[in-house]
C-alpha cells in the first residue's frame, strides 16, 4: 500500500482515539467549587477575553466567558467547544510534527517509520491528559518537537525559534532547555569559535532574544507586572512538592518528612544541587560531542533528572520526559515501551480522580499491542539492541562472568509490569485502610519512582558509554 | 491480532440504548427477579415506542442477558422503568455487545479460511485474508450500528457469515442449521432465504450434475431433503412452539411484520422507493408551480416529518405492501433462476444471496437503512476475489455507509463518524487497489466523480445547511438529499452485480473452489 495512504490511516486512527477519549469525563466535572483543570482553562479564557477585549470569542457564545458570572460554567455545548479547541490545536501543531519527524528518520524502512508514527500517536499519557483530564500540552510539546526536528535537520534558527515559542507557551518546557542550549553550543564550538561558529552563536542569541521580547512585550509595561508574572510562573513559595508525585522527594518523605524538617530555602538549594549534579555529565558530553542521537538521549535524561529532583513537580510533568522517549522509540523499542507504560501508570491516581479508568486501560493495552507488534520488542533484548554493549564490555573487565544483563532486565520488566497491574487492580477494587487513606497513591508513586530511577541510571549509562567509542563506530547518527 | 480493544473506547458517554432488544430484556428480565415471564399482551408494552419486533430466539437471548444484567443494575429490569438509563446500564449493554461479538470474530476467521491466497504478495498486509478480515472486523457500518447506535448485529452477522463459510466448506447441514437459527433470531434474514433454499435444493439435494452443468433429475436424494426439512422444522418448533401452545401466534406475527408502519422509515432508506418518493415530490412541486394541481387536495404531512406513519403519494400511484412484494419477487427471480440453471458452487450462491439482499433492500416495504449491511458484509467476501467485484463492493459499501450517517446526529458524534468513515474508506480503496494493481483500474471517471461527490454533500448537509434560512422551512432537505444520492449509487451497484451474474460464463469454465 502506498506510503501516504498508510500514514493517513495512522493519523486518522490517532485522531479517532483522541476524540473518543474526549467524550469521557474531564477534570473536575461537576465538582464545585474548585472544579479542575477544565475550569482553569475556561477561567483563562474568561480573563484573557474580558481584560483586554478581543473580538473573536464574542462570536461564539458570550455566556461561556462572562466575567465572574461564568465561574464554574459547564454545559454540553461548551464541553464540545473546549474539546474541539484541543483537537484542532493538536491537529495543527503536534501531529504534523510527529509525522514529519517519523518521515525524517534515517536508516529504517518505510513500514517501520509508519509504525513508529502510529505508536507515538497512540501514546496514552498525552491523549488521556489532553483529551480526558483536559489540558493543552500538545501545543507546547508540539513546538518542542518542531524544535527538535529543526535542530536535527540543521535548521538551527527555526528550531530555536520553535523552542522559544514552546517555552513561552508553557514554562515547564524549561526542562528541555539545557539540552537545546548544550547541543547548539556544541555545534558552535564544533564549527570553530573564531569563524562560522561565532556567527551562528550571534544569530541564535538574536533569535532567542527577539522571540522572547515578542512574546513578553505586552507585559513589559511595568516592572511590577513583570515580576508578578515571574512569581506566578515559578511558585517557589509553594514548597518542595504538592500532592502525590513520583518524585524522589515525595517518595523520600515516606521515610523522612523533609518538608517539615528542613527550612524552605535549604529545600530549594538541595533540590537545585541534586538536579544539576544528575544532569551535568550528560550535558557536558553533549556540548563536547554534539550529535542528533546524543541530543535526543540527553533530552530524556535531563527531563527525567528535573522530574525526579526538581521542586513543585506535578505528575503531569512526566509528559515532558515521555516526549523525548517517544523520539527514541525506534532505537530502543523495548526500554522505551516499558518507560511509556510506567509513565502512564504513574498518573493513575490523577486519572482515577477524573473517572478515566476505562479509557486509560483500553488505550494502554492498545499502545502496548501496537508497540509489541510493530517493533517485536520481546525479540530485541540483547545487549546490542539495548545499547549496553560497551557498558557490558567495560564491566566484564572487572567481573568476567557478567553476561546475564539482558536476562536481569527482562526479569525486572516482568516484575515491573506485574506490580503495575496488581496495584491498578488493588486501587480500583479495594478501599484503603482508615489510618492511611492515601496508601494506594503513595504506593503507586513509590513504585513509579523506583522505575524512573532505574531509567535515569540506564539512560545515563547509554549516553556515557555508548558514545565513548564514537569514532570507532560506523553509524554515528 | 486485530486490535478490537480500541473499539471499546467507543463506549463513551453516548446513552442510546434504543432498541427493541432492550425491551425484551425488560419484559423477560422481570422473570429474572422471580416474576413469571410476561407475554406480549402486557398492557405496558402497547404504550412503548420500542416494540417487541424480534422473533422468539432473540427474546430468549435477551432473557439470558437479563440474568447477568441483574448483577450490574437491578433497576434497569423494572418493567415500569421506560427509557431508564444509568452508567451501569450503559456499561453492561456495551460489554454485552462486545462479548457477543466473539462469535463474529470466529465467523470472520472461518471465512478467511475459505479465501484462496494465490494472489498474495509477500507482505502480510497485502494478503487477501488480511484485507478481508480488516474489511469485516472494522466494517464502519457494523461499528456504528452496533457499538454506537446500539444493536446486536455483530453476533447475528457472525451467524450468517458462519453459515456461509460452512456452505463453502461443504458442510451443508451445519450451514442450514445455522441459518434456521438465525432466522429465528431476526426475521430480516428472510430476505436471503430464497438463496439458501434454492442453493441447498439444487446443489445439495441433487448430488450430481450432467457434464454440461444442467440438472440430473435422477440424482435426487430424498434423505438429504428430509434431513434439511427436519432441521428447519425442529428449529421452528423450538422457537414458535411455546407461543403456539399459548395461542399467541397471531400476536407474535403481527408484531414481527408491522405493515401498518408505512412505505418508508422516518428517514428514507436509500432504495428505489426513496427515488420514487423524491420523484413524486418533485412532480408535485412542479405541478403546484404550473397550477396543474389543486393545493387543497395535497396532504399536509411531509413524509419525512420524523414520525412513522402512513401517507399517500400525490402524483404517482400509491404503493401498497403487495406491490412491493411483487416488485421484490420480480427482482429476485432472475438471480434465483441463475442459481438453479447455472449453479456455480458456493460462489454462485454467495452472489445470489447478495442479489437477494440488495433486491429486497431496494424494493421492500419499510426497509431500514441498516439493512444495507446484509448486502455489504457478504460482498466483502467476493471483493477480494475479482477486480470487478471489488469495484462494485467499493461503490456499494461507500454509499451504503454514508447513508448510515443520519443515524448519528449529535454534535460530539460528528467527528467520530467522519473519522471512522474516512478510515474505512481510505483503507478499503487503497488495499483493494493494491491487491488488483495488475488489472485495470477499479473505477471509471463517472464512478470516481460520484464517490468524490459525497464529500461536498456531507459538508453541505452538516456544516452549511444548519446555518441557512431553509432549515426552518424545509428541515428534511439533508435527509432527502442523502437518501436520494445514495439510492443512485446503490441501484447502480445492484445493476452492475446483476449484469456480472447474468453474463458470467457457464459452469464448465469457472474456477474450482
Tab-separated table of N, CA, C and O in Angstrom, chain A residues 1-2 5-6 8-10 12-13 15-17 19-21 23-24 76 80 87 111 122 358-359 362-363 365-366 369-370 373, chain B residues 1 3 5-14 91 95 123 125-126 411-413 415-416 419-420 422-423 426-427 430-431 434:
chain	number	residue	atom	x	y	z
A	1	UNK	N	0.834	-1.195	0.000
A	1	UNK	CA	0.000	0.000	0.000
A	1	UNK	C	0.863	1.236	0.000
A	1	UNK	O	1.922	1.246	0.578
A	2	UNK	N	0.410	2.246	-0.679
A	2	UNK	CA	1.251	3.425	-0.783
A	2	UNK	C	1.490	4.056	0.576
A	2	UNK	O	0.664	4.003	1.472
A	5	UNK	N	-0.968	6.695	1.950
A	5	UNK	CA	-2.227	6.104	2.406
A	5	UNK	C	-2.092	5.592	3.820
A	5	UNK	O	-2.915	5.860	4.692
A	6	UNK	N	-1.007	4.822	4.034
A	6	UNK	CA	-0.803	4.238	5.362
A	6	UNK	C	-0.650	5.330	6.411
A	6	UNK	O	-1.199	5.235	7.503
A	8	UNK	N	-1.823	8.353	6.314
A	8	UNK	CA	-3.135	8.976	6.558
A	8	UNK	C	-3.954	8.108	7.496
A	8	UNK	O	-4.602	8.606	8.423
A	9	UNK	N	-3.929	6.803	7.253
A	9	UNK	CA	-4.697	5.902	8.103
A	9	UNK	C	-4.202	5.976	9.536
A	9	UNK	O	-4.984	6.019	10.488
A	10	UNK	N	-2.866	6.025	9.699
A	10	UNK	CA	-2.301	6.098	11.052
A	10	UNK	C	-2.753	7.369	11.755
A	10	UNK	O	-3.187	7.353	12.904
A	12	UNK	N	-5.394	9.131	11.083
A	12	UNK	CA	-6.829	9.043	11.362
A	12	UNK	C	-7.090	8.194	12.590
A	12	UNK	O	-7.963	8.522	13.405
A	13	UNK	N	-6.341	7.082	12.728
A	13	UNK	CA	-6.512	6.260	13.917
A	13	UNK	C	-6.197	7.082	15.158
A	13	UNK	O	-6.949	7.078	16.142
A	15	UNK	N	-6.349	10.305	15.549
A	15	UNK	CA	-7.396	11.307	15.778
A	15	UNK	C	-8.650	10.666	16.356
A	15	UNK	O	-9.290	11.222	17.247
A	16	UNK	N	-9.008	9.486	15.818
A	16	UNK	CA	-10.219	8.826	16.298
A	16	UNK	C	-10.092	8.481	17.773
A	16	UNK	O	-11.017	8.726	18.563
A	17	UNK	N	-8.926	7.920	18.160
A	17	UNK	CA	-8.745	7.557	19.566
A	17	UNK	C	-8.821	8.813	20.431
A	17	UNK	O	-9.457	8.817	21.479
A	19	UNK	N	-10.449	11.680	19.873
A	19	UNK	CA	-11.797	12.231	20.037
A	19	UNK	C	-12.645	11.320	20.898
A	19	UNK	O	-13.460	11.789	21.700
A	20	UNK	N	-12.477	9.999	20.763
A	20	UNK	CA	-13.290	9.088	21.567
A	20	UNK	C	-12.980	9.259	23.040
A	20	UNK	O	-13.888	9.220	23.872
A	21	UNK	N	-11.690	9.449	23.376
A	21	UNK	CA	-11.355	9.661	24.779
A	21	UNK	C	-11.978	10.963	25.261
A	21	UNK	O	-12.440	11.069	26.389
A	23	UNK	N	-14.706	12.167	24.700
A	23	UNK	CA	-16.122	12.114	25.039
A	23	UNK	C	-16.338	11.707	26.474
A	23	UNK	O	-17.463	11.658	26.950
A	24	UNK	N	-15.238	11.395	27.172
A	24	UNK	CA	-15.377	11.000	28.560
A	24	UNK	C	-15.440	12.211	29.474
A	24	UNK	O	-15.492	13.339	29.031
A	76	UNK	N	-23.038	21.016	27.795
A	76	UNK	CA	-22.607	20.135	26.716
A	76	UNK	C	-21.968	20.902	25.582
A	76	UNK	O	-20.932	20.517	25.053
A	80	UNK	N	-18.138	20.621	24.216
A	80	UNK	CA	-17.798	20.342	22.827
A	80	UNK	C	-16.821	21.369	22.296
A	80	UNK	O	-15.837	21.047	21.632
A	87	UNK	N	-8.518	19.516	20.103
A	87	UNK	CA	-8.389	18.689	18.910
A	87	UNK	C	-7.708	19.456	17.793
A	87	UNK	O	-6.763	18.977	17.152
A	111	UNK	N	7.896	1.076	6.303
A	111	UNK	CA	6.884	0.455	7.159
A	111	UNK	C	7.198	0.750	8.628
A	111	UNK	O	6.316	1.039	9.421
A	122	UNK	N	-0.264	6.931	19.467
A	122	UNK	CA	-1.131	6.207	20.380
A	122	UNK	C	-0.684	6.297	21.828
A	122	UNK	O	-1.319	5.709	22.699
A	358	UNK	N	-11.548	3.460	32.348
A	358	UNK	CA	-11.782	2.653	31.146
A	358	UNK	C	-10.942	3.122	29.962
A	358	UNK	O	-10.250	2.323	29.335
A	359	UNK	N	-10.963	4.438	29.632
A	359	UNK	CA	-10.112	4.857	28.511
A	359	UNK	C	-8.640	4.572	28.759
A	359	UNK	O	-7.924	4.200	27.835
A	362	UNK	N	-7.908	0.861	28.192
A	362	UNK	CA	-8.003	0.490	26.777
A	362	UNK	C	-6.860	1.073	25.958
A	362	UNK	O	-6.213	0.373	25.170
A	363	UNK	N	-6.573	2.362	26.166
A	363	UNK	CA	-5.513	2.979	25.365
A	363	UNK	C	-4.158	2.386	25.708
A	363	UNK	O	-3.309	2.200	24.830
A	365	UNK	N	-3.553	-0.692	26.696
A	365	UNK	CA	-3.437	-2.002	26.051
A	365	UNK	C	-3.222	-1.851	24.551
A	365	UNK	O	-2.399	-2.552	23.954
A	366	UNK	N	-3.955	-0.914	23.949
A	366	UNK	CA	-3.794	-0.705	22.506
A	366	UNK	C	-2.374	-0.280	22.187
A	366	UNK	O	-1.759	-0.787	21.242
A	369	UNK	N	0.042	-3.282	22.599
A	369	UNK	CA	-0.056	-4.225	21.489
A	369	UNK	C	0.566	-3.641	20.230
A	369	UNK	O	1.303	-4.317	19.505
A	370	UNK	N	0.289	-2.349	19.972
A	370	UNK	CA	0.845	-1.714	18.770
A	370	UNK	C	2.363	-1.761	18.802
A	370	UNK	O	3.013	-2.102	17.803
A	373	UNK	N	3.838	-5.388	18.460
A	373	UNK	CA	3.797	-5.944	17.109
A	373	UNK	C	4.709	-5.170	16.162
A	373	UNK	O	5.443	-5.765	15.376
B	1	UNK	N	-4.901	-10.657	16.488
B	1	UNK	CA	-4.039	-9.597	16.047
B	1	UNK	C	-4.829	-8.316	15.832
B	1	UNK	O	-4.298	-7.248	15.864
B	3	UNK	N	-6.820	-5.271	16.595
B	3	UNK	CA	-6.956	-4.532	17.830
B	3	UNK	C	-8.405	-4.119	18.011
B	3	UNK	O	-8.765	-2.990	17.735
B	5	UNK	N	-9.813	-4.034	20.841
B	5	UNK	CA	-9.958	-3.391	22.134
B	5	UNK	C	-10.240	-1.920	21.984
B	5	UNK	O	-10.961	-1.332	22.757
B	6	UNK	N	-9.625	-1.301	20.961
B	6	UNK	CA	-9.810	0.132	20.793
B	6	UNK	C	-11.276	0.432	20.555
B	6	UNK	O	-11.756	1.499	20.832
B	7	UNK	N	-11.982	-0.554	20.035
B	7	UNK	CA	-13.417	-0.380	19.856
B	7	UNK	C	-14.100	0.000	21.140
B	7	UNK	O	-15.031	0.784	21.159
B	8	UNK	N	-13.688	-0.613	22.227
B	8	UNK	CA	-14.433	-0.328	23.450
B	8	UNK	C	-14.189	1.082	23.920
B	8	UNK	O	-14.914	1.572	24.760
B	9	UNK	N	-13.154	1.745	23.362
B	9	UNK	CA	-13.015	3.162	23.651
B	9	UNK	C	-14.188	3.929	23.071
B	9	UNK	O	-14.455	5.045	23.432
B	10	UNK	N	-14.873	3.293	22.127
B	10	UNK	CA	-16.046	3.940	21.576
B	10	UNK	C	-17.171	4.030	22.587
B	10	UNK	O	-18.124	4.721	22.396
B	11	UNK	N	-17.079	3.215	23.613
B	11	UNK	CA	-18.220	3.211	24.519
B	11	UNK	C	-18.095	4.411	25.428
B	11	UNK	O	-17.697	4.324	26.542
B	12	UNK	N	-18.409	5.510	24.897
B	12	UNK	CA	-18.259	6.733	25.637
B	12	UNK	C	-19.581	7.120	26.253
B	12	UNK	O	-20.413	6.285	26.524
B	13	UNK	N	-19.773	8.409	26.406
B	13	UNK	CA	-20.955	8.813	27.134
B	13	UNK	C	-22.231	8.748	26.342
B	13	UNK	O	-23.209	9.404	26.676
B	14	UNK	N	-22.245	8.000	25.265
B	14	UNK	CA	-23.465	8.003	24.458
B	14	UNK	C	-24.543	7.156	25.082
B	14	UNK	O	-24.463	5.956	25.115
B	91	UNK	N	-22.804	0.503	30.722
B	91	UNK	CA	-21.619	-0.348	30.748
B	91	UNK	C	-21.994	-1.777	30.423
B	91	UNK	O	-21.346	-2.451	29.607
B	95	UNK	N	-20.805	-3.811	27.075
B	95	UNK	CA	-19.987	-5.008	27.251
B	95	UNK	C	-20.656	-6.217	26.625
B	95	UNK	O	-20.007	-7.101	26.068
B	123	UNK	N	3.965	-9.462	1.643
B	123	UNK	CA	3.632	-8.732	2.858
B	123	UNK	C	2.356	-9.272	3.462
B	123	UNK	O	1.426	-9.627	2.759
B	125	UNK	N	0.181	-7.468	5.000
B	125	UNK	CA	-0.932	-6.551	4.788
B	125	UNK	C	-1.461	-6.606	3.377
B	125	UNK	O	-2.461	-5.991	3.060
B	126	UNK	N	-0.763	-7.344	2.471
B	126	UNK	CA	-1.280	-7.419	1.117
B	126	UNK	C	-1.985	-8.725	0.847
B	126	UNK	O	-2.451	-8.956	-0.255
B	411	UNK	N	-23.765	16.445	17.890
B	411	UNK	CA	-22.502	17.103	17.533
B	411	UNK	C	-21.262	16.342	17.988
B	411	UNK	O	-20.297	16.254	17.232
B	412	UNK	N	-21.218	15.787	19.215
B	412	UNK	CA	-19.996	15.073	19.597
B	412	UNK	C	-19.720	13.861	18.730
B	412	UNK	O	-18.564	13.462	18.583
B	413	UNK	N	-20.765	13.278	18.148
B	413	UNK	CA	-20.535	12.091	17.328
B	413	UNK	C	-20.076	12.432	15.925
B	413	UNK	O	-19.642	11.547	15.188
B	415	UNK	N	-17.410	14.163	14.637
B	415	UNK	CA	-16.031	13.821	14.256
B	415	UNK	C	-15.802	12.322	14.215
B	415	UNK	O	-15.051	11.842	13.371
B	416	UNK	N	-16.445	11.584	15.116
B	416	UNK	CA	-16.207	10.137	15.136
B	416	UNK	C	-16.683	9.511	13.847
B	416	UNK	O	-15.965	8.713	13.236
B	419	UNK	N	-14.374	10.526	10.987
B	419	UNK	CA	-13.049	9.904	11.066
B	419	UNK	C	-13.123	8.420	10.736
B	419	UNK	O	-12.309	7.898	9.972
B	420	UNK	N	-14.115	7.716	11.322
B	420	UNK	CA	-14.216	6.287	11.067
B	420	UNK	C	-14.522	6.014	9.604
B	420	UNK	O	-13.998	5.077	9.001
B	422	UNK	N	-13.775	7.900	7.041
B	422	UNK	CA	-12.560	8.146	6.266
B	422	UNK	C	-11.586	6.985	6.413
B	422	UNK	O	-11.005	6.513	5.433
B	423	UNK	N	-11.415	6.521	7.643
B	423	UNK	CA	-10.513	5.403	7.901
B	423	UNK	C	-10.881	4.206	7.032
B	423	UNK	O	-10.056	3.655	6.314
B	426	UNK	N	-10.684	4.942	3.101
B	426	UNK	CA	-9.316	5.027	2.589
B	426	UNK	C	-8.667	3.652	2.604
B	426	UNK	O	-8.004	3.232	1.650
B	427	UNK	N	-8.855	2.927	3.708
B	427	UNK	CA	-8.225	1.616	3.772
B	427	UNK	C	-8.764	0.688	2.693
B	427	UNK	O	-8.005	0.005	2.004
B	430	UNK	N	-7.682	1.762	-0.856
B	430	UNK	CA	-6.254	1.643	-1.084
B	430	UNK	C	-5.796	0.194	-1.084
B	430	UNK	O	-4.987	-0.216	-1.927
B	431	UNK	N	-6.335	-0.632	-0.171
B	431	UNK	CA	-5.854	-2.011	-0.122
B	431	UNK	C	-6.360	-2.810	-1.316
B	431	UNK	O	-5.624	-3.624	-1.886
B	434	UNK	N	-4.326	-1.892	-4.324
B	434	UNK	CA	-3.021	-2.538	-4.314
B	434	UNK	C	-3.145	-4.010	-4.667
B	434	UNK	O	-2.322	-4.565	-5.382
